[in-house]
XYZ file of C-alpha atoms in Angstrom:
531
model
C 79.096 -6.527 65.466
C 82.720 -5.973 66.139
C 82.668 -2.382 64.350
C 84.829 -0.039 62.204
C 88.067 -0.526 64.239
C 88.414 -4.514 63.163
C 87.319 -3.440 60.052
C 90.105 -1.473 59.690
C 92.254 -3.355 60.817
C 91.590 -6.386 59.299
C 91.610 -4.638 55.643
C 95.096 -2.633 56.023
C 97.016 -5.784 58.018
C 97.065 -7.842 54.745
C 98.496 -4.688 53.200
C 101.925 -4.249 55.280
C 104.958 -5.864 54.415
C 105.878 -6.453 58.081
C 102.694 -8.861 58.150
C 104.239 -11.539 56.211
C 108.021 -10.802 57.251
C 106.658 -11.605 60.674
C 105.102 -14.910 59.563
C 107.995 -16.099 57.721
C 110.613 -15.054 60.403
C 108.335 -17.018 63.062
C 107.609 -20.123 61.020
C 111.604 -19.972 60.161
C 112.501 -19.938 63.513
C 110.413 -22.971 64.394
C 111.898 -24.681 61.512
C 115.534 -24.162 62.476
C 114.563 -25.363 66.029
C 112.889 -28.028 64.588
C 116.571 -28.869 62.493
C 118.240 -28.097 65.116
C 116.942 -30.789 67.311
C 117.182 -33.068 64.219
C 121.009 -32.498 63.903
C 121.513 -33.250 67.597
C 120.023 -35.631 67.967
C 121.085 -37.326 64.372
C 124.778 -36.665 66.399
C 124.300 -38.552 69.799
C 122.316 -41.575 67.750
C 121.354 -42.107 63.809
C 117.443 -42.163 63.522
C 117.568 -45.121 61.172
C 114.798 -46.878 62.987
C 110.681 -46.116 63.381
C 111.706 -46.123 67.496
C 114.045 -43.530 66.794
C 112.017 -40.776 64.610
C 108.872 -41.518 67.307
C 110.935 -40.411 70.306
C 112.494 -37.649 67.777
C 109.106 -36.659 66.670
C 108.123 -36.465 70.541
C 110.849 -34.954 72.200
C 110.347 -31.799 69.384
C 106.665 -31.982 70.168
C 106.962 -31.208 73.546
C 109.773 -28.430 73.076
C 107.648 -26.479 70.420
C 104.151 -26.544 71.576
C 105.106 -24.883 75.444
C 107.472 -22.634 73.239
C 104.468 -21.443 71.030
C 102.144 -21.527 74.398
C 104.798 -19.336 75.850
C 105.105 -16.963 72.856
C 102.095 -16.495 71.720
C 100.239 -15.866 74.917
C 102.950 -13.186 76.042
C 102.522 -11.229 72.725
C 98.816 -11.255 72.906
C 98.758 -9.793 76.336
C 101.978 -7.158 75.633
C 100.080 -6.222 72.292
C 96.843 -5.609 73.462
C 97.740 -3.649 76.267
C 99.820 -1.185 74.544
C 97.871 -0.994 71.917
C 95.110 0.453 74.120
C 97.365 2.377 76.247
C 98.632 4.183 73.142
C 95.298 5.446 71.839
C 95.347 6.870 75.918
C 98.589 8.095 75.481
C 97.859 10.095 71.905
C 94.329 10.966 73.056
C 92.411 9.170 70.258
C 90.576 7.026 72.610
C 88.690 9.914 73.765
C 88.294 10.761 70.064
C 86.665 7.301 69.939
C 84.175 7.660 72.787
C 83.139 11.007 71.127
C 81.683 8.843 68.087
C 78.581 6.848 67.916
C 80.838 4.124 68.299
C 79.540 1.502 71.185
C 81.187 -0.116 73.915
C 81.128 -3.490 72.427
C 82.887 -1.968 69.247
C 85.754 0.149 70.546
C 86.450 -2.444 73.039
C 85.925 -6.121 71.258
C 86.898 -3.993 68.039
C 90.717 -3.033 70.096
C 90.807 -6.966 71.370
C 89.992 -8.408 67.911
C 92.371 -6.471 65.963
C 94.864 -6.843 68.574
C 94.532 -10.662 67.908
C 94.869 -11.040 64.904
C 98.693 -11.518 64.347
C 98.784 -13.714 67.360
C 96.607 -16.141 65.586
C 97.696 -15.907 62.029
C 101.224 -16.774 63.674
C 99.505 -19.429 65.742
C 97.506 -21.124 62.319
C 101.162 -20.815 59.950
C 103.102 -23.220 62.784
C 100.187 -25.509 62.548
C 101.312 -27.242 59.539
C 104.706 -27.706 60.652
C 103.662 -29.314 63.456
C 101.262 -31.564 61.778
C 104.666 -33.252 60.447
C 105.289 -34.715 63.673
C 102.784 -36.994 63.470
C 104.165 -38.374 60.588
C 107.479 -39.682 62.641
C 105.699 -41.156 65.059
C 105.378 -40.692 68.805
C 102.684 -38.096 68.307
C 98.896 -38.537 67.517
C 97.317 -35.851 65.330
C 94.280 -35.121 68.440
C 97.833 -34.146 70.148
C 98.233 -31.249 67.677
C 94.477 -29.929 67.477
C 94.220 -29.862 71.081
C 97.357 -27.947 72.330
C 96.431 -25.461 69.461
C 92.841 -25.079 71.065
C 94.596 -24.552 74.299
C 96.845 -22.062 72.535
C 94.238 -20.193 71.031
C 92.227 -20.059 74.658
C 95.186 -18.948 76.283
C 95.837 -16.135 73.266
C 92.368 -15.374 74.064
C 92.532 -14.752 78.024
C 95.649 -12.242 77.945
C 94.492 -10.196 75.247
C 91.166 -9.869 77.381
C 93.355 -9.152 80.150
C 95.925 -6.732 78.350
C 92.390 -4.736 76.820
C 90.924 -4.610 80.260
C 93.552 -3.049 82.270
C 94.731 -0.999 79.265
C 91.211 0.805 79.238
C 91.567 0.817 83.165
C 95.378 2.348 83.683
C 96.373 5.683 82.215
C 99.509 5.147 81.593
C 101.003 2.396 79.433
C 103.622 1.492 81.767
C 101.577 0.577 84.549
C 99.105 -1.458 81.532
C 101.735 -3.435 80.090
C 103.166 -3.763 83.817
C 100.019 -5.203 85.452
C 98.881 -7.292 82.270
C 102.053 -9.204 82.783
C 101.918 -9.588 86.581
C 98.439 -10.743 86.631
C 99.406 -12.915 84.408
C 102.031 -14.541 86.302
C 100.001 -14.523 89.520
C 96.783 -16.413 87.499
C 99.213 -19.041 85.856
C 101.083 -19.642 89.270
C 97.793 -19.899 91.592
C 96.151 -21.625 88.975
C 99.274 -24.487 88.355
C 99.233 -24.565 92.482
C 95.750 -25.674 92.957
C 95.821 -27.887 89.903
C 99.066 -29.734 91.594
C 97.570 -29.704 95.264
C 94.028 -31.004 94.202
C 95.243 -33.348 91.101
C 91.840 -33.511 89.253
C 90.606 -32.494 86.261
C 88.428 -30.099 86.979
C 91.014 -28.207 88.719
C 92.925 -27.404 85.327
C 90.290 -24.923 84.522
C 93.595 -22.038 85.222
C 96.460 -24.036 84.801
C 97.538 -24.199 81.134
C 100.799 -25.904 81.935
C 99.343 -28.941 83.485
C 96.859 -29.016 81.035
C 99.766 -29.049 77.976
C 101.474 -32.144 80.051
C 98.320 -33.751 79.450
C 98.403 -32.893 75.860
C 102.135 -34.183 75.835
C 101.412 -37.545 77.145
C 100.775 -39.857 73.922
C 98.958 -42.629 76.213
C 96.837 -39.865 78.122
C 95.633 -38.619 74.685
C 95.278 -41.807 73.315
C 92.708 -43.404 76.171
C 90.720 -40.316 76.332
C 92.069 -39.399 79.659
C 93.445 -35.566 78.731
C 90.045 -34.832 77.113
C 88.235 -33.491 80.775
C 91.398 -31.512 81.254
C 91.490 -29.752 77.849
C 87.568 -28.960 77.855
C 87.952 -27.544 81.144
C 90.593 -25.807 80.662
C 89.106 -24.307 77.234
C 85.424 -23.810 78.290
C 86.995 -21.851 81.670
C 89.282 -19.996 79.890
C 86.633 -18.387 76.978
C 84.139 -17.995 79.770
C 86.859 -15.795 81.378
C 87.759 -14.182 78.513
C 84.267 -13.028 77.717
C 83.349 -11.470 81.152
C 86.326 -9.579 81.230
C 85.259 -8.201 77.886
C 81.844 -7.706 78.742
C 83.724 -5.974 81.882
C 85.320 -3.835 79.671
C 82.705 -2.498 77.682
C 80.506 -1.902 80.578
C 83.412 0.379 82.055
C 85.053 2.035 79.053
C 82.893 5.406 79.616
C 83.341 5.563 83.352
C 87.123 4.785 83.318
C 87.758 7.272 80.387
C 88.530 10.049 80.383
C 90.248 9.806 83.608
C 90.456 12.277 86.114
C 94.207 12.821 84.938
C 93.127 14.645 81.905
C 89.427 15.808 83.004
C 89.100 19.700 83.189
C 89.020 21.177 86.868
C 87.850 24.222 87.806
C 90.406 26.533 89.397
C 90.465 27.308 92.423
C 90.999 29.693 95.177
C 94.130 29.394 97.113
C 96.249 32.091 99.393
C 98.497 32.171 101.784
C 96.989 33.228 105.864
C 99.089 36.342 105.410
C 97.187 37.151 101.858
C 94.318 37.003 103.683
C 94.963 38.706 107.004
C 96.734 41.556 105.215
C 93.745 41.862 102.656
C 91.327 41.590 105.522
C 93.073 45.117 107.471
C 93.457 46.847 103.725
C 89.363 45.773 102.968
C 90.001 44.766 99.527
C 89.646 40.713 100.483
C 86.875 40.314 98.018
C 88.992 41.957 95.032
C 92.200 39.163 96.027
C 88.754 36.313 96.069
C 87.622 37.503 92.329
C 91.125 37.854 91.347
C 93.078 35.315 92.896
C 93.942 31.534 91.344
C 95.622 28.182 92.241
C 99.433 29.128 92.759
C 101.674 27.187 94.036
C 105.228 27.984 95.219
C 107.867 26.959 92.553
C 109.928 23.553 93.653
C 113.969 23.657 93.831
C 114.750 21.652 90.436
C 118.271 19.965 90.210
C 120.709 20.783 87.425
C 119.705 17.902 85.550
C 115.847 18.093 85.180
C 115.219 15.178 83.783
C 116.444 13.042 86.867
C 114.733 15.585 88.731
C 110.940 14.781 87.430
C 111.994 11.057 87.298
C 112.581 10.549 91.311
C 111.037 13.617 92.423
C 107.685 13.649 90.583
C 105.092 10.830 90.021
C 105.985 10.889 86.320
C 104.550 7.297 85.428
C 101.917 7.514 88.005
C 100.584 6.737 91.544
C 99.673 3.490 89.991
C 103.615 2.669 90.557
C 102.762 1.520 94.294
C 100.594 -0.702 93.158
C 102.758 -2.235 90.515
C 105.143 -2.780 93.317
C 102.998 -4.087 95.670
C 102.177 -6.395 92.901
C 105.969 -7.601 92.620
C 106.439 -8.456 95.539
C 103.725 -10.797 96.141
C 104.872 -12.196 92.852
C 108.478 -12.417 95.186
C 107.071 -14.010 98.144
C 105.514 -16.399 96.419
C 108.623 -17.756 94.468
C 111.241 -17.079 97.814
C 108.382 -19.681 99.533
C 108.363 -22.111 96.469
C 112.574 -22.028 96.860
C 112.659 -21.991 100.946
C 110.143 -25.474 100.766
C 113.101 -26.608 98.197
C 115.732 -25.809 100.303
C 113.521 -27.522 103.541
C 113.148 -31.238 102.005
C 116.601 -30.679 100.582
C 115.599 -30.465 97.001
C 117.461 -27.848 95.967
C 120.468 -29.067 97.715
C 121.186 -31.633 95.474
C 123.071 -31.919 92.710
C 121.481 -31.594 88.900
C 123.710 -34.923 87.859
C 123.676 -37.055 90.959
C 119.381 -36.850 90.028
C 118.853 -37.276 87.009
C 118.151 -33.412 86.340
C 119.236 -31.358 83.649
C 119.078 -28.148 86.114
C 118.837 -27.363 89.843
C 115.735 -27.729 91.208
C 115.810 -23.743 91.811
C 116.948 -22.760 88.296
C 113.038 -22.199 87.565
C 111.643 -20.105 90.397
C 114.961 -17.768 90.283
C 114.546 -17.939 86.163
C 110.931 -17.085 86.255
C 111.350 -13.904 88.866
C 114.207 -12.599 86.672
C 112.738 -12.595 83.227
C 109.409 -10.564 84.860
C 112.033 -8.331 86.707
C 113.542 -7.748 83.193
C 110.626 -7.695 81.437
C 109.164 -5.113 83.507
C 112.474 -2.850 84.026
C 112.484 -2.732 80.040
C 108.819 -1.746 79.597
C 109.466 1.041 81.803
C 112.802 2.298 79.946
C 111.005 2.354 76.841
C 107.559 3.893 78.164
C 110.025 6.370 79.383
C 111.099 8.049 76.091
C 107.842 6.744 74.119
C 105.336 8.462 76.852
C 107.436 11.846 76.188
C 106.913 11.068 72.471
C 103.483 10.741 72.477
C 102.947 13.748 75.077
C 104.184 15.671 72.149
C 106.955 16.641 74.926
C 110.256 15.243 73.466
C 110.849 17.944 70.627
C 110.465 20.227 73.784
C 112.819 18.902 75.244
C 115.480 18.425 72.589
C 114.984 22.284 71.602
C 115.997 23.164 75.350
C 120.168 23.512 76.513
C 119.681 19.840 78.054
C 122.318 18.413 76.418
C 122.508 14.777 75.221
C 123.943 13.096 78.510
C 122.047 15.055 80.817
C 118.735 13.519 78.907
C 120.094 9.512 78.566
C 121.954 9.209 81.796
C 118.824 10.956 83.685
C 116.794 8.647 82.499
C 119.058 5.839 82.985
C 119.076 6.764 86.736
C 115.754 7.760 86.907
C 114.077 4.038 85.481
C 117.034 2.653 88.364
C 115.254 4.416 90.586
C 111.743 3.854 90.178
C 111.672 0.622 89.879
C 114.311 -0.095 92.457
C 112.176 -2.805 94.042
C 111.890 -4.720 90.929
C 115.592 -4.815 90.648
C 116.528 -5.102 94.159
C 114.070 -8.031 95.329
C 115.627 -10.340 92.663
C 118.848 -9.058 93.899
C 117.914 -10.213 97.252
C 116.568 -14.170 96.226
C 120.228 -14.400 95.428
C 121.906 -13.817 98.472
C 119.115 -15.635 99.922
C 120.399 -18.917 97.871
C 123.773 -17.763 98.877
C 123.224 -17.902 102.587
C 121.165 -21.179 102.334
C 123.737 -22.834 100.593
C 122.208 -23.704 97.384
C 125.214 -21.615 95.498
C 128.654 -21.215 96.363
C 130.041 -17.419 97.398
C 132.019 -17.188 94.432
C 128.646 -18.395 92.440
C 126.730 -16.173 94.152
C 128.970 -13.009 93.570
C 128.867 -14.294 89.779
C 125.134 -14.018 89.504
C 124.771 -11.202 91.105
C 127.156 -9.280 88.656
C 125.547 -10.461 85.751
C 122.042 -9.548 87.200
C 123.337 -5.977 87.367
C 124.692 -6.149 84.007
C 121.582 -7.449 82.319
C 119.479 -4.822 84.056
C 121.873 -2.184 82.658
C 121.338 -3.949 79.164
C 117.608 -3.463 79.129
C 117.535 -0.508 80.341
C 119.959 0.658 77.908
C 117.835 -1.303 75.227
C 114.779 0.542 76.498
C 115.725 3.922 75.842
C 117.540 3.096 72.704
C 114.571 1.396 70.866
C 112.369 4.017 72.442
C 114.335 6.895 70.692
C 114.947 4.254 67.259
C 111.219 4.150 66.980
C 108.687 6.849 65.692
C 105.562 4.720 67.244
C 105.257 4.163 70.775
C 103.665 0.915 70.163
C 106.111 -0.014 67.843
C 108.619 0.596 70.018
C 107.738 -1.280 73.094
C 106.486 -4.598 71.158
C 110.134 -4.562 69.349
C 111.943 -3.904 72.586
C 110.019 -6.521 75.553
C 109.964 -8.859 72.063
C 114.211 -8.358 71.802
C 114.078 -9.403 75.881
C 111.454 -11.893 76.010
C 113.121 -13.814 72.840
C 116.778 -13.172 74.053
C 115.803 -15.175 77.056
C 113.762 -18.210 75.598
C 116.264 -18.396 72.829
C 119.802 -18.589 75.682
C 117.138 -20.548 77.814
C 116.496 -23.327 74.752
C 120.088 -23.116 72.800
C 121.240 -23.654 76.944
C 119.049 -26.606 77.552
C 120.154 -28.014 74.050
C 123.823 -27.693 75.458
C 123.647 -28.936 78.756
C 121.615 -31.630 77.310
C 125.050 -33.108 75.781
C 127.627 -31.824 77.686
C 130.982 -33.317 77.474
C 130.660 -33.383 73.546
C 131.926 -30.327 72.207
C 131.134 -31.802 68.761
C 127.396 -31.728 69.507
C 126.988 -28.807 71.074
C 128.902 -26.715 68.619
C 125.859 -26.576 65.602
C 123.021 -25.656 67.871
C 125.185 -22.943 69.614
C 126.269 -21.803 66.114
C 122.785 -21.494 64.730
C 121.401 -20.220 68.328
C 124.343 -17.241 67.627
C 123.742 -16.635 64.081
C 119.807 -16.282 64.623
C 119.934 -14.448 67.445
C 122.850 -11.941 65.939
C 121.041 -11.338 63.200
C 117.386 -10.824 64.745
C 119.178 -7.624 66.617
C 120.661 -6.110 64.284
C 117.131 -6.184 62.679
C 115.772 -4.995 65.774
C 118.739 -2.180 66.614
C 120.330 -1.407 63.512
C 118.640 -2.169 60.636
C 116.534 1.082 60.704
C 118.941 3.751 61.609
C 121.988 1.865 60.710
C 125.033 2.464 63.136
C 128.443 1.435 63.133
C 128.694 1.103 66.982
C 126.319 -1.422 66.136
């Protein structure tokens, strides 16, 4: 039913060494987090009694389950979108459409082959999570329900990424729209679920569903079952409907109008037509003329000129800007409501909250912006390579500085809305006195440095890897894991502030592990003395 595309990927995947490396690293990362949590809690209070062990098991389950849902959902969405986008960039999707493969074999085969890795990672961590009920505080039913909810989310995000990848022509458009659609889907679903409070309203609210699962009492008395059943049924139904829609549209959307051949039309100026009428040679000009336009003036750096003065990433970039502006307006409204209610002005230490109330909305907007800017940067290089234009640029008289800085400045210009809107929210927090002016300046400087970092990271990895999909996944994965790792490390450190001896072990573990992962992603294939 899934066709030869899935059969090939299922037969080739076990032969790749990086498959087992990815599974081992993923499981090792969760094991390190579990050991780090044990060191932190054991340093604060010895886990001597059964109650201490139960509290530790519940705390680690509360940390690992949402983290796994976030990682695997993002991996499934970005992986499926980039997989289809790579087929389009290399013009191999057109070849698939010319074969006897049906639409279901193409769409469902690509979706299933992309989901092999996320589902295998989910199964790898499942035995580790099943050890937590031995400590107490966690029921085995909670682990199975959390795995079911995560699996349903993986399927839905993969379906969204596949359909969007089939719909859009450019890789950046596919990845950016997939991220924004998932973000709006979760935000709107959570808003509806929290406003209603009913289990039927959790059909699109994975966070609220996981919150019910994380409560042992809700699992024990059966209150979590309706939430889980509603979410899983709704998610699977939506994923099947989206896949069916993609099957119906695959040969309508592809090949797109950008790659279809058009007959050359006649285009002549009014002066030429008038002169030909006087000379009596109008018919000859109509037979021999072709569509020609006057050449446009190009800057000294043609790379920067192309990035700024042309639609290098397609005209649908405007749609991405509008969607991001909608997400910005939604998050700004949430922060403004917190300011009006006074919650955002309360100190975290006085209300028993580890972080200020406005931290999560601002962080969510910043992470989304960083991921989109990084995706644009890496696709600015992979698009040139997949389009067989990078080799032509390297044989011209363009210098390396012109190429690299032209790409960096061009990405900054194209993604100006993605960069300026989060900075504007930081300024708004300063004007609303949520943060001091000094801290606002620090946030602005740090944000600008992060944007420069993700842009240069994307360009470096785009030049580093030969396959566009590998470069995109590695670049986005680096940014994503840096954000998640720093968030986990800071949460642990803030929870034990005032005790340096408790903060040092998790800080060292996260720093050494993150440094090793960065070296493997950035400098293992092509060693560099600078790295």
